[in-house]
XYZ file of C-alpha atoms in Angstrom:
377
model
C 11.881 -34.603 -10.939
C 13.991 -33.119 -8.169
C 16.059 -31.136 -10.647
C 12.990 -29.622 -12.233
C 11.641 -28.594 -8.823
C 14.841 -26.815 -7.804
C 14.656 -24.696 -10.952
C 11.054 -23.655 -10.337
C 10.412 -20.256 -8.807
C 8.612 -20.500 -5.462
C 7.020 -17.169 -4.597
C 5.887 -16.004 -1.165
C 4.147 -12.694 -0.499
C 4.940 -11.396 2.992
C 1.910 -9.272 3.814
C -1.793 -9.289 2.963
C -3.159 -5.795 3.442
C -4.659 -3.568 0.752
C -1.574 -3.385 -1.493
C -0.443 -6.900 -0.575
C -3.757 -8.378 -1.683
C -3.793 -6.302 -4.877
C -0.303 -7.439 -5.882
C -1.238 -11.031 -4.952
C -3.886 -10.937 -7.688
C -1.225 -10.102 -10.283
C 1.490 -12.394 -8.938
C -0.921 -15.303 -8.552
C -2.137 -14.954 -12.129
C 1.407 -14.768 -13.490
C 2.722 -17.709 -11.468
C -0.157 -19.853 -12.737
C 0.694 -19.134 -16.373
C 4.521 -19.042 -16.266
C 6.191 -22.395 -16.754
C 9.175 -21.224 -14.680
C 7.084 -20.817 -11.491
C 5.345 -23.115 -9.069
C 1.629 -22.459 -9.377
C 0.961 -22.046 -5.660
C 1.712 -18.631 -4.166
C 1.734 -18.427 -0.376
C 0.577 -15.123 1.116
C 1.480 -14.605 4.761
C -1.471 -13.221 6.718
C -1.180 -11.575 10.101
C -4.038 -13.501 11.673
C -7.084 -11.550 12.789
C -10.580 -12.492 13.867
C -13.211 -10.960 11.605
C -16.969 -11.274 11.309
C -17.971 -13.055 8.104
C -21.037 -12.303 5.973
C -23.147 -14.615 8.147
C -22.172 -12.838 11.350
C -19.803 -15.559 12.598
C -16.335 -14.794 13.952
C -13.660 -16.482 11.860
C -9.943 -16.315 11.174
C -9.120 -13.919 8.345
C -6.884 -16.512 6.646
C -9.733 -19.043 6.548
C -12.123 -16.512 5.047
C -9.584 -15.535 2.369
C -9.054 -19.179 1.413
C -12.789 -19.938 1.350
C -13.886 -16.846 -0.577
C -10.660 -16.154 -2.542
C -11.103 -12.579 -1.436
C -9.718 -10.419 1.363
C -12.970 -8.937 2.702
C -11.236 -6.727 5.256
C -8.506 -5.073 3.188
C -9.579 -5.532 -0.444
C -13.321 -6.292 -0.477
C -15.045 -7.176 -3.699
C -11.907 -8.299 -5.541
C -11.436 -11.948 -6.462
C -7.985 -13.403 -5.837
C -6.672 -16.297 -7.951
C -7.342 -19.693 -6.396
C -3.621 -20.508 -6.392
C -2.995 -17.691 -3.870
C -3.139 -19.371 -0.454
C -3.392 -17.388 2.796
C -0.997 -18.819 5.399
C -0.985 -17.441 8.977
C 2.341 -19.054 9.956
C 5.300 -17.213 8.406
C 7.623 -20.221 8.687
C 5.231 -22.328 6.627
C 4.519 -19.510 4.184
C 8.153 -18.825 3.269
C 9.465 -22.419 3.429
C 11.804 -22.915 0.465
C 10.820 -19.622 -1.194
C 13.114 -18.406 -3.975
C 11.405 -15.008 -4.238
C 10.042 -13.084 -1.261
C 7.792 -10.094 -1.899
C 7.668 -7.809 1.150
C 4.509 -5.714 1.364
C 3.793 -5.186 5.052
C 4.052 -2.234 7.473
C 7.733 -1.624 8.152
C 7.262 -1.961 11.937
C 6.688 -5.712 11.418
C 9.899 -6.239 9.469
C 12.193 -6.775 12.446
C 10.175 -9.761 13.625
C 9.780 -11.279 10.164
C 13.339 -11.104 8.840
C 15.008 -13.721 11.113
C 12.250 -16.180 10.216
C 12.503 -15.762 6.461
C 16.291 -15.981 6.658
C 15.989 -19.377 8.342
C 13.218 -20.932 6.236
C 13.519 -19.455 2.727
C 15.747 -21.008 0.071
C 19.422 -20.043 0.640
C 19.528 -18.604 -2.894
C 16.395 -16.516 -2.286
C 16.081 -12.950 -3.555
C 13.635 -10.280 -2.391
C 11.517 -7.434 -3.720
C 10.256 -4.761 -1.321
C 7.054 -2.822 -1.979
C 7.422 -0.917 1.316
C 7.676 2.850 0.910
C 9.741 4.612 3.546
C 13.181 5.118 5.022
C 14.701 4.033 8.295
C 17.031 6.235 10.328
C 19.852 5.302 12.666
C 18.872 6.418 16.212
C 22.412 7.585 16.969
C 23.443 9.349 13.751
C 20.017 9.868 12.118
C 21.626 8.635 8.888
C 19.118 7.279 6.383
C 18.920 3.609 5.515
C 16.787 2.135 2.771
C 14.380 -0.646 3.739
C 15.781 -2.885 0.993
C 19.195 -2.506 2.683
C 17.667 -3.537 6.009
C 16.184 -6.645 4.387
C 19.483 -7.579 2.732
C 21.559 -6.948 5.859
C 19.283 -9.090 8.026
C 18.838 -12.000 5.608
C 21.844 -12.013 3.311
C 19.427 -12.072 0.347
C 19.740 -9.461 -2.429
C 16.761 -7.098 -2.503
C 15.215 -4.869 -5.150
C 12.067 -2.741 -5.035
C 8.793 -2.271 -6.906
C 7.720 1.372 -6.757
C 5.339 3.515 -8.752
C 2.073 5.392 -9.047
C 0.133 2.364 -7.880
C -3.037 3.025 -5.895
C -3.939 -0.479 -4.733
C -7.683 -0.364 -5.400
C -7.153 0.941 -8.937
C -4.585 -1.790 -9.646
C -7.014 -4.411 -8.313
C -9.778 -3.047 -10.562
C -7.399 -3.373 -13.519
C -7.221 0.322 -14.368
C -4.146 0.877 -16.508
C -1.048 1.915 -14.611
C 2.733 1.641 -14.729
C 5.240 0.524 -12.125
C 9.016 0.430 -11.828
C 10.973 -2.668 -10.841
C 14.415 -1.617 -9.632
C 16.756 -4.550 -9.125
C 20.267 -5.570 -10.012
C 20.422 -9.297 -9.391
C 23.159 -11.637 -10.604
C 22.358 -11.380 -14.328
C 19.913 -9.920 -16.842
C 18.053 -13.208 -17.088
C 17.228 -13.133 -13.368
C 16.159 -9.490 -13.561
C 13.845 -10.198 -16.481
C 12.434 -13.335 -14.836
C 11.621 -11.214 -11.783
C 9.969 -8.590 -13.966
C 7.758 -11.254 -15.594
C 6.265 -12.132 -12.217
C 4.909 -8.581 -11.812
C 4.290 -7.423 -15.385
C 0.645 -7.984 -16.309
C -0.310 -6.458 -19.644
C -2.448 -4.825 -20.724
C -3.258 -3.104 -17.418
C -0.126 -3.318 -15.216
C 3.001 -2.365 -17.130
C 6.326 -2.891 -15.341
C 9.573 -1.347 -16.528
C 12.968 -2.470 -15.229
C 15.807 -0.233 -14.057
C 18.896 -0.939 -11.934
C 18.912 2.174 -9.688
C 17.396 0.634 -6.567
C 18.374 3.563 -4.308
C 16.878 6.170 -6.656
C 13.577 4.320 -6.996
C 13.307 3.659 -3.273
C 14.118 7.210 -2.168
C 11.504 8.572 -4.589
C 8.939 6.308 -2.935
C 9.934 7.472 0.534
C 10.280 11.247 0.085
C 7.207 11.808 -2.091
C 5.004 11.870 1.029
C 6.857 14.929 2.346
C 5.926 16.900 -0.755
C 2.376 15.562 -0.587
C 2.102 17.468 2.704
C 3.253 20.592 0.874
C 0.665 19.940 -1.844
C -2.004 19.677 0.844
C -0.936 23.065 2.230
C -1.245 24.536 -1.287
C -4.755 23.092 -1.621
C -5.739 24.178 1.880
C -5.068 27.838 1.150
C -6.362 27.655 -2.431
C -3.205 28.593 -4.324
C -4.198 26.582 -7.375
C -2.709 24.271 -9.957
C 0.171 26.464 -11.083
C 1.616 26.632 -7.581
C 1.215 22.909 -7.083
C 2.957 22.215 -10.401
C 5.899 24.354 -9.245
C 5.978 22.482 -5.936
C 6.128 19.147 -7.762
C 8.993 20.329 -9.963
C 11.076 21.559 -7.039
C 10.155 18.523 -4.949
C 11.447 16.157 -7.617
C 14.725 18.102 -7.800
C 15.152 17.984 -4.008
C 14.603 14.202 -4.123
C 17.336 14.022 -6.780
C 19.682 16.112 -4.630
C 18.976 13.910 -1.590
C 19.875 10.790 -3.591
C 23.113 12.339 -4.806
C 24.139 13.345 -1.288
C 23.430 10.118 0.571
C 23.891 7.434 -2.087
C 26.837 8.762 -4.064
C 27.923 5.277 -5.064
C 24.806 4.812 -7.203
C 24.454 6.112 -10.728
C 21.315 8.217 -10.334
C 20.562 8.867 -13.947
C 17.787 11.324 -14.652
C 15.804 8.480 -16.234
C 14.866 7.093 -12.796
C 13.024 10.319 -11.986
C 11.102 10.134 -15.268
C 9.888 6.631 -14.385
C 6.633 5.696 -12.671
C 8.563 5.515 -9.374
C 9.628 9.142 -9.822
C 7.499 11.861 -11.345
C 4.366 9.720 -11.794
C 4.253 8.582 -8.163
C 4.902 12.139 -6.996
C 2.007 13.457 -9.127
C -0.402 10.782 -7.889
C 0.529 11.379 -4.254
C 0.287 15.157 -4.524
C -3.152 15.067 -6.154
C -4.647 12.289 -4.031
C -3.732 10.073 -1.115
C -3.970 10.424 2.617
C -0.908 12.630 3.193
C -2.179 15.362 0.883
C -5.701 15.020 2.285
C -4.620 15.349 5.916
C -2.312 18.280 5.139
C -5.172 20.130 3.454
C -7.290 19.698 6.600
C -4.314 20.823 8.713
C -3.897 23.992 6.615
C -7.570 24.896 6.817
C -7.675 24.421 10.570
C -4.557 26.569 10.938
C -6.234 29.350 8.984
C -9.546 29.059 10.855
C -7.893 29.308 14.284
C -4.479 30.829 13.615
C -3.947 31.922 17.215
C -4.317 28.344 18.524
C -1.489 26.737 16.598
C 1.844 28.408 17.247
C 3.396 26.023 19.772
C 4.980 22.760 18.708
C 2.856 20.710 21.111
C -0.362 22.261 19.719
C 0.679 21.408 16.160
C 1.575 17.839 17.164
C -1.825 17.504 18.826
C -3.558 18.763 15.674
C -1.731 16.231 13.473
C -2.647 13.441 15.898
C -6.316 14.456 15.908
C -6.433 14.507 12.104
C -4.664 11.141 11.895
C -7.108 9.494 14.300
C -10.179 10.959 12.631
C -9.202 10.493 8.977
C -6.996 7.399 8.730
C -8.894 4.677 10.588
C -5.849 3.492 12.521
C -3.329 3.992 9.720
C -0.180 6.028 10.138
C 0.515 9.394 8.481
C 3.842 8.441 6.970
C 4.661 11.847 5.508
C 4.785 13.552 8.900
C 7.147 11.031 10.495
C 9.419 10.913 7.422
C 9.499 14.723 7.356
C 10.687 14.877 10.967
C 13.484 12.374 10.414
C 14.674 13.948 7.162
C 14.646 17.444 8.670
C 16.701 16.266 11.682
C 19.167 14.630 9.325
C 19.573 17.751 7.175
C 19.836 19.942 10.269
C 22.490 17.696 11.788
C 24.507 17.781 8.552
C 24.046 21.584 8.337
C 22.605 21.385 4.805
C 19.064 22.675 5.356
C 19.793 25.568 2.985
C 20.114 23.058 0.157
C 16.553 21.837 0.776
C 14.418 24.980 1.216
C 11.141 23.308 0.264
C 11.559 20.489 2.772
C 12.569 23.107 5.363
C 9.478 25.242 4.785
C 7.145 22.236 4.854
C 8.639 21.212 8.210
C 8.398 24.708 9.681
C 4.749 25.020 8.649
C 3.952 21.559 9.993
C 5.813 21.703 13.312
C 7.080 25.172 14.276
C 4.056 27.387 13.611
C 5.258 29.101 10.461
C 2.382 30.515 8.386
C 0.887 28.098 5.857
C 1.133 30.907 3.316
C 4.919 30.555 3.491
C 4.742 27.396 1.364
C 5.323 29.486 -1.776
C 8.614 30.786 -0.313
C 9.915 27.248 -0.094
C 9.432 26.994 -3.847
C 10.851 30.467 -4.625
C 13.925 29.975 -2.451
C 14.905 26.713 -4.078
C 16.885 28.203 -6.986
C 16.646 24.775 -8.630
C-alpha cells in the first residue's frame, strides 16, 4: 500500500482568488477521475473573515468547504467536493508532489520557504502568476518560475494563455499553454493531464518556459497602448498594428534576455502568445484603465504634463476602477523601461518607449501611432 501511495500525485493549489478558484474546479475534477492522482486537492486560502448569506461573520475557508464555492472571489460557481480549502500553508502542501502557484506575487516570498520544507522532496511546480521580477541593483529581469525554483529547488513550469477566469469557470471554450520541461515526456504529459479538460479547456504543451512566461508578463504593457488607441478613437486597424508590433517586441525581448532558450516562433502562435495578447488588448483592466487615462488626458491636456500629475492620475484610476487590485501593466512598464534605458537599447523597442512616455512623461496620447510606425519590425 505504501508503494502505491508514493506513486500517486498529490496536488496542492497555492492560492484561492478568482483564477485560483477557477483552476481548482478543473484540477479537482481531473484529480478525481485520474487513477494516477490522489482524489483530495488542497487549496491554500489566505484566511479572511467574510459575511455569509445569513449575515454571520465566518472564516472564508469554512464557507468554501461548506458551500463548495468561493463566494468572495468566484461567486456562483460550484467547486468539486474533493477541493478542500486549507488556511494553514504547511498543512496544505504537506507531501505535495505538484504545487500550483496562483497567488499575487507579493506573497511568494513568505510562501516559498514553507513549501520547500513541507512538500515532497521530488515535488515539481507550475506557476500561473503573470509578471516579471527585477533585481533592485541591476534592474535585470527574472522570471517568477525562476524565483520559485531558486527558492525551493523544485523545477517549475508555467500555465499561460487567454484565460479569463470567469469564462473558464463558466466552461466557455478556451485554450491554454502548459510550458514545462520536466525530467521526461511522461512527466510532462502527466502534468498536462491535470489541467487539460476537454471539451472546454484545451491545454497544449510546449517546452519554452521563458517564452511563454515573458508573453504573459509583457502583454499588459501593450494593453496600455491598446487603451490609448481606444481612448482617442483610432479604431481597429491601428489596434491590430499595435498588436503585431507588440508581439514582435515581446519576441525581441525574449531573444535579448533569455538567449539560452530556443524561442521558436511557435510559442508566439500559442494561446500564451498571440491569443493572450489579443484578449488583453480587447478587454481586461489594463486596457480599460488606459482608455480612461487617455480620455482624461485629452479632456484636461494642460493638467497632465508633469510626472507627479500623471502618477496621481494613474493612482486615482486604479483606486476607483480596480477595487483594491493592482494595475500590473503600469508597474511592469516602469521596470522594463528602466531596464532598456540602462542597457541603452530603447531604440530597439520604440512601441514600449512611446507607451512609457505617454504614460509617465506627458507625451501626447496621439503619439501612440508613432510607436508603431517607428518600429520597423
